[in-house]
Tab-separated table of C-alpha atoms and ligand atoms in Angstrom:
chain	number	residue	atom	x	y	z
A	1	UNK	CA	80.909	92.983	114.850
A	2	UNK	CA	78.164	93.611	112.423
A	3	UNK	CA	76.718	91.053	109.853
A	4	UNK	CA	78.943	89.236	107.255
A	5	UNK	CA	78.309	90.394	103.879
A	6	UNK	CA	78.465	87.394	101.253
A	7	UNK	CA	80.319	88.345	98.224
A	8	UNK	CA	80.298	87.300	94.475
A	9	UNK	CA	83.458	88.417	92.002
A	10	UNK	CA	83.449	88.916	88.528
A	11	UNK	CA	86.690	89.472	86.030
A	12	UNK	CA	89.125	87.149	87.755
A	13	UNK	CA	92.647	89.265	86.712
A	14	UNK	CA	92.021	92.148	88.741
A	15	UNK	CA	89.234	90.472	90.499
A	16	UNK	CA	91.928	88.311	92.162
A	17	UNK	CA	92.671	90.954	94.655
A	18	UNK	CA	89.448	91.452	95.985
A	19	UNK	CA	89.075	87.193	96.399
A	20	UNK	CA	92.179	87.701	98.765
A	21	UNK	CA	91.078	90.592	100.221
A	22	UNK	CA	87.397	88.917	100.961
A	23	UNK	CA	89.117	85.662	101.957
A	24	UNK	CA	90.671	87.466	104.597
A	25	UNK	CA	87.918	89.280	105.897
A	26	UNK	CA	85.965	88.410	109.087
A	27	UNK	CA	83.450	90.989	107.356
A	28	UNK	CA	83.217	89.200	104.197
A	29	UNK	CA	82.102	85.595	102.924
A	30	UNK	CA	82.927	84.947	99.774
A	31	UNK	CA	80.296	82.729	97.998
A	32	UNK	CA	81.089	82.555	94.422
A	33	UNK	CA	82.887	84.199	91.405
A	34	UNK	CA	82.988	84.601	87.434
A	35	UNK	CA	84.714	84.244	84.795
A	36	UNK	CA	84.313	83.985	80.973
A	37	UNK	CA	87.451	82.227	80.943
A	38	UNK	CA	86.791	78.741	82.671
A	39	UNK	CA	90.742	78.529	82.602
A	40	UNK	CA	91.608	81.436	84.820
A	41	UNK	CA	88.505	80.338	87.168
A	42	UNK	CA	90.255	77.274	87.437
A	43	UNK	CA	93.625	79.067	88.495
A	44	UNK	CA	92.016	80.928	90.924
A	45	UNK	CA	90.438	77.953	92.379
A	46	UNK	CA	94.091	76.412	92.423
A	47	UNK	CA	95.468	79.529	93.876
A	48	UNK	CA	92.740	80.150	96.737
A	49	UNK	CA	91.489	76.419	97.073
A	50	UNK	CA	88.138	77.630	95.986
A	51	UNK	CA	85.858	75.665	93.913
A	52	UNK	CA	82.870	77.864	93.724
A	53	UNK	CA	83.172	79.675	90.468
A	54	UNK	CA	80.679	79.832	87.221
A	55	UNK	CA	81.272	81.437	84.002
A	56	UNK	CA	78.050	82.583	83.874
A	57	UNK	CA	77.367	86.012	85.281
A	58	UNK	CA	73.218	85.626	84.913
A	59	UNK	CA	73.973	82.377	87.187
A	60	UNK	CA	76.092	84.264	89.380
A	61	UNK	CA	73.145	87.293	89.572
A	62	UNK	CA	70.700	84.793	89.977
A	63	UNK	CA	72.232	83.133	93.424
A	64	UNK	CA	69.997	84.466	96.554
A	65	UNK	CA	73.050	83.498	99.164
A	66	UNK	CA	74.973	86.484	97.713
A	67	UNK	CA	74.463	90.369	98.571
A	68	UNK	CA	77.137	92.505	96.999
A	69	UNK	CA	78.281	91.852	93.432
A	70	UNK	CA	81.924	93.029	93.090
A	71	UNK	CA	82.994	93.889	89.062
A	72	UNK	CA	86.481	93.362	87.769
A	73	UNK	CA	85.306	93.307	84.309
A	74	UNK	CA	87.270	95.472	81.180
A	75	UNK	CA	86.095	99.027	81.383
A	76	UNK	CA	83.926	98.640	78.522
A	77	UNK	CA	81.668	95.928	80.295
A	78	UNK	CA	81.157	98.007	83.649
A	79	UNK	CA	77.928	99.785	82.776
A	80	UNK	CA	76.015	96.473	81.538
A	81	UNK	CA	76.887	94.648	84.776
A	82	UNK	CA	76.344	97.277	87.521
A	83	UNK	CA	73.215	97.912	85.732
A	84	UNK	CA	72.294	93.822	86.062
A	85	UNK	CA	73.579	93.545	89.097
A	86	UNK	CA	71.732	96.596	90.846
A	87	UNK	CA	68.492	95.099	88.897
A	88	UNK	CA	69.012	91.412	90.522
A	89	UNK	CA	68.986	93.457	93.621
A	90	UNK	CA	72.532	93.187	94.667
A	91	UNK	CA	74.392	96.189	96.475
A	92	UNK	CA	77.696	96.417	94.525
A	93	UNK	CA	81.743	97.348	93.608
A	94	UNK	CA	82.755	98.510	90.818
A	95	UNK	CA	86.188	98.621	90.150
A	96	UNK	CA	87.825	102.363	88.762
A	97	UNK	CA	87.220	103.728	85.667
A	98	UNK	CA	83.233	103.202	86.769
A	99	UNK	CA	82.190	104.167	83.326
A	100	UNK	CA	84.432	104.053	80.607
A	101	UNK	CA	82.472	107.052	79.368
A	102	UNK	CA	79.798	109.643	79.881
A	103	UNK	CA	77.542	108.608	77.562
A	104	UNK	CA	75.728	106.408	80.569
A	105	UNK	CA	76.279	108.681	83.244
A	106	UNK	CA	72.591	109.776	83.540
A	107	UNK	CA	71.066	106.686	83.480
A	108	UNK	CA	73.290	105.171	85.904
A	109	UNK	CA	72.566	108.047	87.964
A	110	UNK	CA	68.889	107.221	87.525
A	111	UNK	CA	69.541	103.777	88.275
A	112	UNK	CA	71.047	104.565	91.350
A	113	UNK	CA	68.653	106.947	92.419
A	114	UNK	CA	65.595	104.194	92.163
A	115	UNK	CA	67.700	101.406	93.846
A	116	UNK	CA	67.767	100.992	98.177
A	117	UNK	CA	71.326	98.932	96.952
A	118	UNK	CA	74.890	100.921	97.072
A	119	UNK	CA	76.705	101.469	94.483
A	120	UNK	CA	80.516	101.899	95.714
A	121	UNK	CA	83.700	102.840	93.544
A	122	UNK	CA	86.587	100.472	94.052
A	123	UNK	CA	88.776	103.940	94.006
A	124	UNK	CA	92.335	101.959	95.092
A	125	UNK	CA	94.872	104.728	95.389
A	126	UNK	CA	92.544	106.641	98.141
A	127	UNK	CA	92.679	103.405	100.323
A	128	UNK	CA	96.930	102.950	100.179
A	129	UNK	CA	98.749	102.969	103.820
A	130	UNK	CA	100.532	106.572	102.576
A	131	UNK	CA	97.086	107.866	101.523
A	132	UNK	CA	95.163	107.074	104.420
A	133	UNK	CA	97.292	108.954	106.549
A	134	UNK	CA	97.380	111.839	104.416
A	135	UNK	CA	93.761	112.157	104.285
A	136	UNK	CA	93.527	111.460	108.307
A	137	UNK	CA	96.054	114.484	108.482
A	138	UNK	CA	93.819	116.649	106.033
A	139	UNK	CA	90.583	116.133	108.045
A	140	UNK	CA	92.465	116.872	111.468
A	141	UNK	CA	93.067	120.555	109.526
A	142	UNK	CA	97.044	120.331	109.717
A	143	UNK	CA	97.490	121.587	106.014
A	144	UNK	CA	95.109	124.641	106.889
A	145	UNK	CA	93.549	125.819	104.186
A	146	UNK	CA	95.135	124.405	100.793
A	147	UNK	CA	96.258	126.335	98.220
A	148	UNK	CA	97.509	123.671	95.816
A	149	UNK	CA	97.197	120.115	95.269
A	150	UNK	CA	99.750	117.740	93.195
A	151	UNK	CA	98.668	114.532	91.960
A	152	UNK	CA	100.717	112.573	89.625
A	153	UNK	CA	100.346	108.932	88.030
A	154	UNK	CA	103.365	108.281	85.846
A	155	UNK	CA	104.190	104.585	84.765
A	156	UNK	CA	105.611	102.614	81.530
A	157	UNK	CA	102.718	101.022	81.112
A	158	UNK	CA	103.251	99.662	77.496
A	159	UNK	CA	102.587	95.947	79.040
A	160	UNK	CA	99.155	97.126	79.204
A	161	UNK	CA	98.737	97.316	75.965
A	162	UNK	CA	99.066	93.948	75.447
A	163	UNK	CA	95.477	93.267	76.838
A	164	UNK	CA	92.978	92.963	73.752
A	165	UNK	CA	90.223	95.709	75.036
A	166	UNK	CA	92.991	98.119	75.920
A	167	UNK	CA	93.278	98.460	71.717
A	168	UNK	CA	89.611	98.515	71.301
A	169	UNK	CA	87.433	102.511	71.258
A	170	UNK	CA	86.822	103.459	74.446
A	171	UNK	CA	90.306	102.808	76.182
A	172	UNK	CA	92.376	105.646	76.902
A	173	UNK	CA	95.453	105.981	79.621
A	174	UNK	CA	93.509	108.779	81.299
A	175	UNK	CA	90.515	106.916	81.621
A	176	UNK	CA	92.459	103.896	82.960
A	177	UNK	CA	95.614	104.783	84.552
A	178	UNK	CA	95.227	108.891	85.448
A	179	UNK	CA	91.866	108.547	86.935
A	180	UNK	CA	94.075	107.570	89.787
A	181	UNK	CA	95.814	110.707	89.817
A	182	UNK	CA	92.548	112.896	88.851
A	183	UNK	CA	90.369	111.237	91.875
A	184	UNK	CA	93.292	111.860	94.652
A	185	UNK	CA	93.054	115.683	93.419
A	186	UNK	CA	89.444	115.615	93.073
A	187	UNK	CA	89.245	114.302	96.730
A	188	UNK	CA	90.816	117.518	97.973
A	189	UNK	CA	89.430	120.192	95.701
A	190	UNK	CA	86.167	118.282	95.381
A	191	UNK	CA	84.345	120.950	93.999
A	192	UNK	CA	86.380	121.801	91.081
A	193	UNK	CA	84.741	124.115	88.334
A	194	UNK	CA	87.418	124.382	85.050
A	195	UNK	CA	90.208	122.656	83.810
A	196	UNK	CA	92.942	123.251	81.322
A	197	UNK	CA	95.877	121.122	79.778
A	198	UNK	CA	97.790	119.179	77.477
A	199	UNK	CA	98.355	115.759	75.909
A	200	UNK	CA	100.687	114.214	73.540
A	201	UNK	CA	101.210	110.376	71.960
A	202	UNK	CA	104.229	109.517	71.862
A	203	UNK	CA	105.719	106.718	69.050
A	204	UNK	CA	105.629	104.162	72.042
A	205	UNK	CA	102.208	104.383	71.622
A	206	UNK	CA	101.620	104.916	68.057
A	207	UNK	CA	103.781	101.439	68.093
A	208	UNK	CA	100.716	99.901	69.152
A	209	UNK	CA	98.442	101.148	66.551
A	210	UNK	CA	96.161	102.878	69.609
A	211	UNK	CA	96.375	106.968	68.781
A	212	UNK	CA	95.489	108.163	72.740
A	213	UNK	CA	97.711	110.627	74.580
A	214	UNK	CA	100.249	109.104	77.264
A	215	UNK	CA	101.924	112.196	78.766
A	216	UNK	CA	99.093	114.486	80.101
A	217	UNK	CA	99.576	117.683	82.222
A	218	UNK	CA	96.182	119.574	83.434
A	219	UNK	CA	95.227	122.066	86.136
A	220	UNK	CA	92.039	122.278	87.879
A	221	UNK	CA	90.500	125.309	89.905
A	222	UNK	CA	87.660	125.515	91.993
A	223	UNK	CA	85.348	128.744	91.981
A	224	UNK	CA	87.842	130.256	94.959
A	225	UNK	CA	90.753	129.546	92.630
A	226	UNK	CA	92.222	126.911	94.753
A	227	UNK	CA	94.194	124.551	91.970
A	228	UNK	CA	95.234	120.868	91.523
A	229	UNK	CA	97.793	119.604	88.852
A	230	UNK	CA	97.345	116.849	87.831
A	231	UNK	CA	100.446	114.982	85.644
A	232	UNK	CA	100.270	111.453	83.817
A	233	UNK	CA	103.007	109.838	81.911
A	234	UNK	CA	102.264	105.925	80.437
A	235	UNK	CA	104.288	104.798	77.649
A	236	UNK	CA	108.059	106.209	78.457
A	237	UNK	CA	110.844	104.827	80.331
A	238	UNK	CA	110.697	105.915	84.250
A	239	UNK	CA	113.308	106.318	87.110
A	240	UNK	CA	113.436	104.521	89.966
A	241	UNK	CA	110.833	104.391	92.283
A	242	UNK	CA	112.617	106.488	95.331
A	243	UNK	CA	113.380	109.202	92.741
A	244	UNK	CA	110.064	109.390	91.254
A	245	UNK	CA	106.850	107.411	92.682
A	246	UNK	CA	104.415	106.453	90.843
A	247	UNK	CA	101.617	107.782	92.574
A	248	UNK	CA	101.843	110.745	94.688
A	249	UNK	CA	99.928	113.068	95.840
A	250	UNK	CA	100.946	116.495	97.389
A	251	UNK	CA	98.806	118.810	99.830
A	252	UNK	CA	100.594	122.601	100.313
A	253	UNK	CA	98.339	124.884	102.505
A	254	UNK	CA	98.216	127.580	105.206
A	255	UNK	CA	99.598	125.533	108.101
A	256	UNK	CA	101.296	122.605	105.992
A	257	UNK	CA	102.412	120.661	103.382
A	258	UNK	CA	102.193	116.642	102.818
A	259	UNK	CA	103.135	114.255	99.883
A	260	UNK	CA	102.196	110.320	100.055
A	261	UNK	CA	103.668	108.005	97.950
A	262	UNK	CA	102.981	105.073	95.928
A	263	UNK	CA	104.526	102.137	95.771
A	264	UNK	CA	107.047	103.051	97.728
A	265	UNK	CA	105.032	103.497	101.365
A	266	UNK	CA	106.482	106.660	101.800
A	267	UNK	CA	104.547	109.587	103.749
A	268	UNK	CA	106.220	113.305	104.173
A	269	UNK	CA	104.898	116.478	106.545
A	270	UNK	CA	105.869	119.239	107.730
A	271	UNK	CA	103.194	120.948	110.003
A	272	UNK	CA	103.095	123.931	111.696
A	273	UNK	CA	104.379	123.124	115.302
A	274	UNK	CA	105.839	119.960	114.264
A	275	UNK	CA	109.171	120.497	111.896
A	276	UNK	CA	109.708	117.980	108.961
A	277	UNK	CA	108.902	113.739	109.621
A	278	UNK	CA	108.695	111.016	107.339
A	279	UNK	CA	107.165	107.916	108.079
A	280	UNK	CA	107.993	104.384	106.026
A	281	UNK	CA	105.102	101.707	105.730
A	282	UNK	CA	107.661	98.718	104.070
A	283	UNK	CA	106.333	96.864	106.898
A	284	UNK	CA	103.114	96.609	105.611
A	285	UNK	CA	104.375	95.538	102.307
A	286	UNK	CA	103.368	92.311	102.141
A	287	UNK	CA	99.904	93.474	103.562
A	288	UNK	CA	99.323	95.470	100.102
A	289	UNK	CA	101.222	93.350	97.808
A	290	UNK	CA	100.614	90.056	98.311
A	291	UNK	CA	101.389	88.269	94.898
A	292	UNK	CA	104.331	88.247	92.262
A	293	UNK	CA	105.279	91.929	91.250
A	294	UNK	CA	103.584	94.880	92.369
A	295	UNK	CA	100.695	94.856	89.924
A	296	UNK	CA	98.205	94.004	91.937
A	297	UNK	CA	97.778	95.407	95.383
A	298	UNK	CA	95.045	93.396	97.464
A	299	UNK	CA	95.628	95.637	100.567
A	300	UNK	CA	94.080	98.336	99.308
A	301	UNK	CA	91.094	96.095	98.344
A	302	UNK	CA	90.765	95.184	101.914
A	303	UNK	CA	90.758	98.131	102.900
A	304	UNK	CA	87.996	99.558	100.647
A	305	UNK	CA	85.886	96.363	101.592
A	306	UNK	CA	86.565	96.260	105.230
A	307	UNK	CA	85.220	100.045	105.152
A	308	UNK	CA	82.549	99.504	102.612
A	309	UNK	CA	80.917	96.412	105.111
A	310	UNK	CA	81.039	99.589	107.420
A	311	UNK	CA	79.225	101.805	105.651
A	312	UNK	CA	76.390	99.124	105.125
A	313	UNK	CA	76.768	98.340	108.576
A	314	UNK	CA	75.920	102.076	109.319
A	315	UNK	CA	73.484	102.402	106.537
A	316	UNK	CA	76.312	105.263	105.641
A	317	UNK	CA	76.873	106.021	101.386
A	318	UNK	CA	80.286	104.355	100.875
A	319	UNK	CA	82.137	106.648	98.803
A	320	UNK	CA	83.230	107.261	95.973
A	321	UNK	CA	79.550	106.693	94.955
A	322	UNK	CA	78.241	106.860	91.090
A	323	UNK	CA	77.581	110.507	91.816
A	324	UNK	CA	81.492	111.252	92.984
A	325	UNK	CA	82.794	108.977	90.319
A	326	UNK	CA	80.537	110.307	87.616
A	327	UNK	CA	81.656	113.903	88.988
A	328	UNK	CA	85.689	112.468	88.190
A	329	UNK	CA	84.659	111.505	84.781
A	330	UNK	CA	83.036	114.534	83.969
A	331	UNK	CA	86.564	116.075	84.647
A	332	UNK	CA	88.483	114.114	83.042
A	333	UNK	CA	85.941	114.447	79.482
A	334	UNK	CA	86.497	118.500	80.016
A	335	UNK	CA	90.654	117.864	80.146
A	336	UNK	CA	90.231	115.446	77.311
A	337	UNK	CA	87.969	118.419	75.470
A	338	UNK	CA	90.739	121.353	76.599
A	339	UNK	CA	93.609	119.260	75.387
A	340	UNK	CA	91.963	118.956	71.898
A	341	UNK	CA	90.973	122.306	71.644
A	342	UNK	CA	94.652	123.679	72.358
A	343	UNK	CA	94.597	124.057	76.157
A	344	UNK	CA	90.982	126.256	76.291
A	345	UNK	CA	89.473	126.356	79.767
A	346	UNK	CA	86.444	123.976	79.745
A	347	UNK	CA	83.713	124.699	83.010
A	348	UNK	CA	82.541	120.924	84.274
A	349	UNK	CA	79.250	122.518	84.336
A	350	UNK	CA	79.329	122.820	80.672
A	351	UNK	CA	80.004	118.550	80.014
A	352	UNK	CA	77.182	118.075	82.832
A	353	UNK	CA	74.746	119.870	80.756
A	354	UNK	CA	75.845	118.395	77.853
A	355	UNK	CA	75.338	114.501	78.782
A	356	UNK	CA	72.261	115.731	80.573
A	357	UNK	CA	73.759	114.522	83.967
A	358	UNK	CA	72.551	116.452	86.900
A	359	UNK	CA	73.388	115.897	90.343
A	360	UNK	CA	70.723	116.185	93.178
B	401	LIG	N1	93.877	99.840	90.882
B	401	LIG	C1	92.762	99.347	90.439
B	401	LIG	O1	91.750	99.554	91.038
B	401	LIG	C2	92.776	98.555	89.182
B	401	LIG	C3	93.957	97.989	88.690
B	401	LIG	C4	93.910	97.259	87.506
B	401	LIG	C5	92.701	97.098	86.836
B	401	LIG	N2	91.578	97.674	87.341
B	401	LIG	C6	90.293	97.563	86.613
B	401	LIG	O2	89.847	96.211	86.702
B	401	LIG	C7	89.112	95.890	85.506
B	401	LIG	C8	89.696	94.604	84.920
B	401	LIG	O3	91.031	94.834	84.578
B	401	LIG	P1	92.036	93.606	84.337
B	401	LIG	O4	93.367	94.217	84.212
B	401	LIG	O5	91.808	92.546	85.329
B	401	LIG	O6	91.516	93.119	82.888
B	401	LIG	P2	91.604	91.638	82.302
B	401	LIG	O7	91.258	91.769	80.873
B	401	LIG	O8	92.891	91.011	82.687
B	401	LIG	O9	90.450	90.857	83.079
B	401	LIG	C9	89.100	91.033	82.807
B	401	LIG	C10	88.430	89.679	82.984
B	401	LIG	O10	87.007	89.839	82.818
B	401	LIG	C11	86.530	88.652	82.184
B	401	LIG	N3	85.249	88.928	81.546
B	401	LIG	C12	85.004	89.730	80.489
B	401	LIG	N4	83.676	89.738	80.215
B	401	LIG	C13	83.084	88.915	81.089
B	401	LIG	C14	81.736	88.536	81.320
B	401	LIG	N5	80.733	88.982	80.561
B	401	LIG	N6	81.479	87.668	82.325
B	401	LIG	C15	82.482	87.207	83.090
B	401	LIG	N7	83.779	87.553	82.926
B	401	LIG	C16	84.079	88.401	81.944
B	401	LIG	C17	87.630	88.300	81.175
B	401	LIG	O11	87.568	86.936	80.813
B	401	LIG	C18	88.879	88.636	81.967
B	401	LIG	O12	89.408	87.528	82.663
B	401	LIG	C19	89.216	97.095	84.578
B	401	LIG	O13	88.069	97.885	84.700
B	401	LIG	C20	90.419	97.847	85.128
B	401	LIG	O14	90.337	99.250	84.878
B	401	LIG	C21	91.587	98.360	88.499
């Protein structure tokens, strides 16, 4: 067993996951986390029986007993703290959307580039039971080559919109909810070069006073013409989970085709040599969802820090890093930019040059 890794968390809604998770851990000690809101800090020291919380962040940055800074803060907030964070010399988390635009990309690039710390994306959906297997399939070769990916993030997520900074610029359900879907596809065909698609607001939306698409539908292609769809639906009634999942994400190639689901824990393959299986994780449930509801979904949190202590262990890049997460948002801005321009092809390249990001 390597060294523990001693932990501070701030933004304690989503942030309670990864206090679980690092509770848990024999990898992981937490020291201390932050809130604004002294209330919720003392919830969470009800709920975990743990009294070491500020609602300062600089006091928080400023405590030498912790290493990795872990940020659960709205989207909005992310680029200020990972850039105080990295500066007080602390490797750290950030939770998905890591930007909540492009406008910082290059200088958190830069930033990233001067610092010895890691900068790791807390990219959940790539780190759920279904998923994991699916990639471990992918990297044995048993799809063969792929021709086609199919990711798809489709929730009513009008309770959402309930939270203040979901209403305020910046928020968007791609940016928030798809990137799931866009980084699954991205993970695959990693070296995507145009996009195309739609968007539309529905009145469910509207409702809300917030004017942002919630039903999306994009393709992606790399140079070789290999494609990913990607589908997002936010603010409309849905089916039942074993009819439609929430998250999935489909692999078709040359030797085989996979789809793993979430929240349902349900994996599907049919490989050459091998005839149709499905597998059923439910016993793990209680593993990834360990509070009220499936809103939050610690095991995947556990399983991103269990394998990010590795990757410090090994002195290995934990990825997503900013430079894959950046890479994600740059996709997404050229979907946003086809969907507004009536479905035109936009080339990634083109946003790179255009927010001056450049990847070394
Ligand atoms: N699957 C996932 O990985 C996943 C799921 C949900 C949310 N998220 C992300 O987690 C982040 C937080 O989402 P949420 O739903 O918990 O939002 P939230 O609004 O419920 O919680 C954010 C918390 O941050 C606190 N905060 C704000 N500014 C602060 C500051 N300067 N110092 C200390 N605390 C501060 C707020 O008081 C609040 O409690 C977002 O970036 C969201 O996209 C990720």
């Amino acid at each position: 067993m390597g060294k523990k890794y001693r932990l501070g968390v701030v933004g304690l809604g989503e942030g309670r996951s990864i206090m679980s998770a690092a509770l848990r851990s024999e990898k992981w000690q937490l020291v201390q986390v932050c809130d604004l809101n002294e209330q919720l800090c003392r919830e969470r020291e009800e709920e975990f029986s743990f009294a070491h919380w500020t609602t300062s962040y600089e006091a928080m940055l400023n405590n030498k007993e912790i290493d990795v800074i872990a940020i659960y803060t709205p989207d909005q907030l992310h680029f200020t703290h990972i850039k105080q964070a990295l500066e007080a010399g602390k490797h750290v988390i950030c939770t998905k959307p890591l930007l909540d635009s492009l406008q910082d990309g290059a200088q958190l690039l830069q930033l990233a580039k001067q610092t010895d710390r890691q900068l790791f994306v807390g990219q959940s959906s790539r780190f759920f039971e279904p998923m994991l297997h699916q990639r471990r399939d992918f990297e044995q070769g048993k799809h063969g080559e792929l021709s086609v990916v199919e990711a798809h993030y489709k929730t009513d997520g009008r309770w959402f919109l309930q939270k203040d900074w979901s209403k305020q610029t910046g928020f968007s359900w791609m940016q928030n909810f798809m990137i799931h879907a866009v980084d699954l596809a991205k993970w695959y065909l990693p070296d995507v070069t145009e996009v195309t698609g739609y968007g539309f607001t529905s009145d469910n939306t509207k409702q809300y006073d917030i004017d942002v698409w919630d039903s999306m539908r994009f393709l992606m292609r790399n140079e070789r013409g290999q494609m990913a769809q990607v589908a997002g639906d936010y603010a409309l009634p849905t089916l039942d989970l074993t009819v439609e999942p929430s998250i999935a994400c489909l692999l078709r190639g040359t030797k085989g085709i996979s789809r793993a689901e979430y929240s349902n824990l349900d994996y599907y393959t049919k490989f050459s040599g091998e005839g149709k299986k499905s597998y059923n994780f439910d016993e793990r449930r209680d593993y990834y969802f360990r509070f009220e509801g499936n809103s939050h979904h610690a095991g995947e949190y556990q399983n991103y820090i269990e394998y990010f202590a590795e990757c410090l262990d090994n002195n290995q890049t934990a990825l997503p890093d900013a430079r894959e997460a950046i890479h994600t948002l740059a996709i997404m801005e050229a979907m946003t930019i086809s969907a507004k321009h009536g479905g035109q092809p936009i080339k990634i390249a083109d946003v790179l040059q255009q927010y001056h990001i450049v990847f070394e």
